Structures are given as C-alpha cells and as structure tokens.
Amino acid sequence: MDKLIVVKIGGNVIDDDETCAAFLKSFAAQKEKKILVHGGGKLATKLAGQFGIQQQLVEGRRITDNETLKVVTMVYAGLINKTIVAQLQASGCDAVGLSGADGNVIRAHKRSNAKLDYGFVGDVDAVNSTFLNTLLQQNMTPVLCAVSHDGAGQLLNTNADTIAQETAKALIPFYRVELLYTFEKAGVLENVDNENSVIPKVTSKNYAALKKSGAIFAGMVPKLDNAFAALHTGVARVCIGKAEHLDALVAGTSGTSIVHE
Amino acid sequence: MDKLIVVKIGGNVIDDDETCAAFLKSFAAQKEKKILVHGGGKLATKLAGQFGIQQQLVEGRRITDNETLKVVTMVYAGLINKTIVAQLQASGCDAVGLSGADGNVIRAHKRSNAKLDYGFVGDVDAVNSTFLNTLLQQNMTPVLCAVSHDGAGQLLNTNADTIAQETAKALIPFYRVELLYTFEKAGVLENVDNENSVIPKVTSKNYAALKKSGAIFAGMVPKLDNAFAALHTGVARVCIGKAEHLDALVAGTSGTSIVHE
C-alpha cells in the first residue's frame, strides 16, 4: 500500500510569506503522495476589519455571519488557496486547490447548538475520497481550504484541523496514511516558551496524566484530541511539529508523535 | 464524438443573484458535457474601492497592480467561483471550480506592451486539456474563473472570453465543441436599445459590412473577433445570447450564431 501524507499548515505559517514559501518548496519536494490542508491565518480577520465587519470569537471559534463567510471564502478559497497552488506549481508539484464544494469533496452540515449559534460553521459529514484518489492517482496534489458545503448551496466555514483529520481517515482504504499537523512550534511543548521542551511522544496512556499536570498547553488539547481520534480510525501515524522541519517530521525525527501504545 | 458546450457567463448576470441562480439551474440541467467560464462583474471593482485601491481602466481593460490582483483572486477564484460551484452542486451538477493555476489548467504569460504596462494581466499560452478531459470523463463540470498563472508562481488576471475561447479550442481533439457567450442581451443587436433587433446570424462574409455600417455595437467587436477566432480553430458553433435563454441557445433557436459561410 502506498504511503500518503496529509499535511495541515497552520495559520501563523501562512501569515509569514518567507516561512510559507520555504515550507511550500519543502512540501513540493516530498516524493510521497500528498494532500495539503490550510486555514486562513490573520488575513481574514484583518480584511473583515477593513470591511467594518465585527468579529466575534467565542471559545476560540469565530462566529461566522453571512458577511464573515464571504470574507472567509474570498481569503481561504481565493487568495490563500490560489497563492499556495501557484507556488506549488512553480516548484513542480501539480497542485489542485479545492474548497469542500468542488467535486463535493467535503460535505458538512451547519452546526446546531442550543446554547449558541455559531453561524455558517460546518461539521464534516463526508469526504469524497473517490475524487481525491482520482487526483492522487494522477500524481496531482489536492490543496484543501477550510471551507465546506452542505450540498444544498450553502458554503460553511470549517475547522482546518478537522478537515485534515477527516480527509486522512477517508483515504485509509487506499493508502497507509500519515497525518502531520505543522505550525510555528517544534511540537507539543512541556514549557510553551521553551522550543527545546518538545514532548517527543504522547501516548493514549500518558495523555490524561500530561493534561492533568498542565504539561500540555490548553491550546494544544483540541489538536491532540483530533490526533487521537485520527489514530482510532486507523491513521498510521500522527505527528505535530514545526512547518520548517517538514523533512524531519516526515522522517519521524522531529516533532511530537502521537501513538497508541 | 460527444458534444461539449463551453459556456461563458457575463459579469452582469453574476451581479444579479436571482438571474444568476436561474441561469445556474438551467446550466446544471444541460445533459451534455459542459464547462462554465465566468468573469467577475462589479464586485471586484466595488471591493477594491472599499480597500481604497484606485482602479485604472485603459481601453476597457483594468490595469492590474499587485493589490488589484489580490482582490481579483479573492473575488473571482474565491467568492464567485465557490458560490457558483456550491449552487451547481445543489442542482445535481458535479462542479469543480478551478483557477488557471489548479492542475496547471490555464498557463499564461504577463502581457508585455511597450506603450502600456497592464500589470498582472495574462495572455493565454496553453490549456491543460488532459486534466479537463479527465474531469469531463467522470461527469464532472469544470468551472473556470478569469485567473491564470505563469507557471513560475505568478497569478495573472485574464480575460474570461479568451479563456472560454482557448478552452473550447483545446478540447476540439476530444469533443464536438460549441462555444456559448451568455450575457444580459438577447444576442448581437442591430439597435443596442431594442432587444427585438437580434441579428440571428453573423457570417465571415457579412461581418466586415456590419461593422462598417455601425450595425454592430463597438463593445461587441472583441467578442465577435474571439468568436471568429474560435471558429477558425475548429469550434463547431459559436453563439452569443441571453443567459436566461440557455436552453434555446443550446438548441440553436435563440441568440446570434456566428458561422463561417
């Protein structure tokens, strides 16, 4: 079975043109079949501000009203996605940028929550692995942004970590899938201010204890929960680490590996 | 040989939500293999204004500086393209939205003109018909926006009529291709204010005379030049007409047909 790497690139990496360009060169050079998933960084928030759209964040999640959804679609599916695709093409990687609506790649439903209306935010129902696999089989590289659709004409703002995880899971029947979350830190850190305090391995056994002791920074918990969820569905390996270390992350010599044990 | 219709949808149609939605339903219902090409309408100009970007138009063409290119990419490849794709998906049409960078679909070069720098404007060099045909063979419908790339990482603003024409031409080896330019008028009009004055047929024989007599409105000339260029490359039929009349345009009972004779 061929190997497939699903790489999520974090917003802070996208915000820095130089770091992003270096990452994309390194990503393009990976020989394995690969999929890139990206969110939006600060650009969407900045543009919404320029348009005079008030941003609401509740529990770290953006409330997506109709105007915010338009900005998200413009920035994620438009500017960022196409800039990434053009750069990958320039490095010899035959990238194809997709929102979840394109080829019905990511179908979701609008999140319903009795306590809070998140607006046009989607929770993923299905990934079109047939279409993604068709592209992969032609040595093309899908580049997915954090916009899905509901199949009834509504675009939905969707968490990019979740899209990466669901995409990895959907391709398990076809590939030995590895899921790499890359961001600005070298991995899961014991001390959030010390880049040398990377926890090399989080297992299902030590995770609860690490959380309880506060060794794992609260902001990392959703990422790790996603990672364990992915492992449980049959992803071969999940790794969290620095975007600039992509080669070493792929080789397994950098970052934090999340494993069963 | 299967029939393929390449349909260009004009900016004024996109600007009107209701007309656009009706057009997309009718487009989705076409049984033939099909490709949709769209430009941007007034939204890009409006947004650029909101950002305080000064728009320059010379001979009806927008000068595309770097900031304008960003707006164009956001609006054409992001908001408009994905809104169209989500609506087509909702009508059972398996649409895939693409900029020219995606799968290297439209490769272009930056226009060089000794007299005038158009900025990041591209003239088309090559259409990746292999990839488009792969999608068509899987009953998918490519939706192309008016953004191309140069293969070296640069996105380029590109005339949508030209993209439609070059795409139609590139698929001639695989299909009997018909090219339909749809906009807000019922066809090429003898009197621009009279919707009933449609010229049903423009031939290579009467075109020069119609131009000379002023019977053909100056704004239509580039469209007709494109149409004749497409005919010369082997497109089976070119038709110009009203977006709301798509069924009749496909059937050949509405609009202006541009033919050799």
PDB file of N, CA, C and O in Angstrom, chain B residues 217-242:
ATOM      1  N   PHE B 217     -22.543  47.064 -32.466  1.00  0.00           N
ATOM      2  CA  PHE B 217     -22.101  47.913 -31.364  1.00  0.00           C
ATOM      3  C   PHE B 217     -20.621  47.647 -31.063  1.00  0.00           C
ATOM      4  O   PHE B 217     -20.185  46.501 -31.001  1.00  0.00           O
ATOM      5  N   ALA B 218     -19.857  48.732 -30.907  1.00  0.00           N
ATOM      6  CA  ALA B 218     -18.405  48.616 -30.729  1.00  0.00           C
ATOM      7  C   ALA B 218     -18.003  47.643 -29.617  1.00  0.00           C
ATOM      8  O   ALA B 218     -17.046  46.885 -29.756  1.00  0.00           O
ATOM      9  N   GLY B 219     -18.792  47.635 -28.519  1.00  0.00           N
ATOM     10  CA  GLY B 219     -18.466  46.767 -27.382  1.00  0.00           C
ATOM     11  C   GLY B 219     -18.536  45.293 -27.724  1.00  0.00           C
ATOM     12  O   GLY B 219     -17.969  44.448 -27.022  1.00  0.00           O
ATOM     13  N   MET B 220     -19.249  44.960 -28.800  1.00  0.00           N
ATOM     14  CA  MET B 220     -19.391  43.561 -29.205  1.00  0.00           C
ATOM     15  C   MET B 220     -18.230  43.084 -30.071  1.00  0.00           C
ATOM     16  O   MET B 220     -18.074  41.874 -30.274  1.00  0.00           O
ATOM     17  N   VAL B 221     -17.465  44.028 -30.605  1.00  0.00           N
ATOM     18  CA  VAL B 221     -16.433  43.649 -31.580  1.00  0.00           C
ATOM     19  C   VAL B 221     -15.391  42.656 -31.013  1.00  0.00           C
ATOM     20  O   VAL B 221     -15.116  41.633 -31.656  1.00  0.00           O
ATOM     21  N   PRO B 222     -14.848  42.906 -29.798  1.00  0.00           N
ATOM     22  CA  PRO B 222     -13.883  41.925 -29.279  1.00  0.00           C
ATOM     23  C   PRO B 222     -14.511  40.539 -29.116  1.00  0.00           C
ATOM     24  O   PRO B 222     -13.862  39.522 -29.393  1.00  0.00           O
ATOM     25  N   LYS B 223     -15.782  40.504 -28.675  1.00  0.00           N
ATOM     26  CA  LYS B 223     -16.487  39.231 -28.509  1.00  0.00           C
ATOM     27  C   LYS B 223     -16.614  38.514 -29.854  1.00  0.00           C
ATOM     28  O   LYS B 223     -16.396  37.312 -29.957  1.00  0.00           O
ATOM     29  N   LEU B 224     -16.961  39.272 -30.891  1.00  0.00           N
ATOM     30  CA  LEU B 224     -17.128  38.665 -32.212  1.00  0.00           C
ATOM     31  C   LEU B 224     -15.783  38.255 -32.805  1.00  0.00           C
ATOM     32  O   LEU B 224     -15.680  37.204 -33.440  1.00  0.00           O
ATOM     33  N   ASP B 225     -14.772  39.067 -32.573  1.00  0.00           N
ATOM     34  CA  ASP B 225     -13.432  38.684 -33.044  1.00  0.00           C
ATOM     35  C   ASP B 225     -13.017  37.362 -32.406  1.00  0.00           C
ATOM     36  O   ASP B 225     -12.494  36.463 -33.070  1.00  0.00           O
ATOM     37  N   ASN B 226     -13.267  37.246 -31.080  1.00  0.00           N
ATOM     38  CA  ASN B 226     -12.993  35.991 -30.375  1.00  0.00           C
ATOM     39  C   ASN B 226     -13.789  34.845 -30.991  1.00  0.00           C
ATOM     40  O   ASN B 226     -13.277  33.736 -31.154  1.00  0.00           O
ATOM     41  N   ALA B 227     -15.053  35.127 -31.308  1.00  0.00           N
ATOM     42  CA  ALA B 227     -15.926  34.088 -31.856  1.00  0.00           C
ATOM     43  C   ALA B 227     -15.380  33.578 -33.188  1.00  0.00           C
ATOM     44  O   ALA B 227     -15.304  32.361 -33.409  1.00  0.00           O
ATOM     45  N   PHE B 228     -14.981  34.509 -34.053  1.00  0.00           N
ATOM     46  CA  PHE B 228     -14.437  34.081 -35.355  1.00  0.00           C
ATOM     47  C   PHE B 228     -13.102  33.349 -35.189  1.00  0.00           C
ATOM     48  O   PHE B 228     -12.844  32.357 -35.871  1.00  0.00           O
ATOM     49  N   ALA B 229     -12.291  33.827 -34.249  1.00  0.00           N
ATOM     50  CA  ALA B 229     -11.026  33.129 -33.977  1.00  0.00           C
ATOM     51  C   ALA B 229     -11.310  31.689 -33.557  1.00  0.00           C
ATOM     52  O   ALA B 229     -10.629  30.754 -33.993  1.00  0.00           O
ATOM     53  N   ALA B 230     -12.349  31.507 -32.727  1.00  0.00           N
ATOM     54  CA  ALA B 230     -12.704  30.154 -32.267  1.00  0.00           C
ATOM     55  C   ALA B 230     -13.168  29.294 -33.438  1.00  0.00           C
ATOM     56  O   ALA B 230     -12.762  28.129 -33.556  1.00  0.00           O
ATOM     57  N   LEU B 231     -13.990  29.871 -34.316  1.00  0.00           N
ATOM     58  CA  LEU B 231     -14.464  29.129 -35.490  1.00  0.00           C
ATOM     59  C   LEU B 231     -13.295  28.663 -36.342  1.00  0.00           C
ATOM     60  O   LEU B 231     -13.266  27.534 -36.821  1.00  0.00           O
ATOM     61  N   HIS B 232     -12.328  29.558 -36.519  1.00  0.00           N
ATOM     62  CA  HIS B 232     -11.182  29.233 -37.365  1.00  0.00           C
ATOM     63  C   HIS B 232     -10.358  28.088 -36.796  1.00  0.00           C
ATOM     64  O   HIS B 232      -9.683  27.381 -37.530  1.00  0.00           O
ATOM     65  N   THR B 233     -10.407  27.902 -35.461  1.00  0.00           N
ATOM     66  CA  THR B 233      -9.629  26.810 -34.865  1.00  0.00           C
ATOM     67  C   THR B 233     -10.396  25.499 -34.867  1.00  0.00           C
ATOM     68  O   THR B 233      -9.864  24.477 -34.459  1.00  0.00           O
ATOM     69  N   GLY B 234     -11.683  25.533 -35.280  1.00  0.00           N
ATOM     70  CA  GLY B 234     -12.407  24.262 -35.397  1.00  0.00           C
ATOM     71  C   GLY B 234     -13.550  24.071 -34.426  1.00  0.00           C
ATOM     72  O   GLY B 234     -14.112  22.973 -34.334  1.00  0.00           O
ATOM     73  N   VAL B 235     -13.899  25.129 -33.661  1.00  0.00           N
ATOM     74  CA  VAL B 235     -15.101  25.046 -32.829  1.00  0.00           C
ATOM     75  C   VAL B 235     -16.295  24.917 -33.767  1.00  0.00           C
ATOM     76  O   VAL B 235     -16.372  25.596 -34.797  1.00  0.00           O
ATOM     77  N   ALA B 236     -17.235  24.022 -33.432  1.00  0.00           N
ATOM     78  CA  ALA B 236     -18.317  23.698 -34.358  1.00  0.00           C
ATOM     79  C   ALA B 236     -19.317  24.838 -34.508  1.00  0.00           C
ATOM     80  O   ALA B 236     -19.876  25.057 -35.589  1.00  0.00           O
ATOM     81  N   ARG B 237     -19.564  25.564 -33.403  1.00  0.00           N
ATOM     82  CA  ARG B 237     -20.569  26.626 -33.434  1.00  0.00           C
ATOM     83  C   ARG B 237     -20.255  27.617 -32.341  1.00  0.00           C
ATOM     84  O   ARG B 237     -19.843  27.222 -31.248  1.00  0.00           O
ATOM     85  N   VAL B 238     -20.429  28.910 -32.640  1.00  0.00           N
ATOM     86  CA  VAL B 238     -20.320  29.928 -31.599  1.00  0.00           C
ATOM     87  C   VAL B 238     -21.645  30.662 -31.558  1.00  0.00           C
ATOM     88  O   VAL B 238     -22.219  30.974 -32.608  1.00  0.00           O
ATOM     89  N   CYS B 239     -22.133  30.930 -30.355  1.00  0.00           N
ATOM     90  CA  CYS B 239     -23.426  31.588 -30.213  1.00  0.00           C
ATOM     91  C   CYS B 239     -23.331  32.623 -29.095  1.00  0.00           C
ATOM     92  O   CYS B 239     -22.669  32.390 -28.085  1.00  0.00           O
ATOM     93  N   ILE B 240     -23.964  33.768 -29.328  1.00  0.00           N
ATOM     94  CA  ILE B 240     -23.987  34.836 -28.333  1.00  0.00           C
ATOM     95  C   ILE B 240     -25.432  35.129 -27.987  1.00  0.00           C
ATOM     96  O   ILE B 240     -26.248  35.356 -28.895  1.00  0.00           O
ATOM     97  N   GLY B 241     -25.783  35.096 -26.696  1.00  0.00           N
ATOM     98  CA  GLY B 241     -27.181  35.346 -26.361  1.00  0.00           C
ATOM     99  C   GLY B 241     -27.409  35.544 -24.880  1.00  0.00           C
ATOM    100  O   GLY B 241     -26.464  35.649 -24.094  1.00  0.00           O
ATOM    101  N   LYS B 242     -28.675  35.581 -24.530  1.00  0.00           N
ATOM    102  CA  LYS B 242     -29.100  35.920 -23.182  1.00  0.00           C
ATOM    103  C   LYS B 242     -28.944  34.713 -22.252  1.00  0.00           C
ATOM    104  O   LYS B 242     -29.362  33.602 -22.581  1.00  0.00           O
TER     105      LYS B 242
END
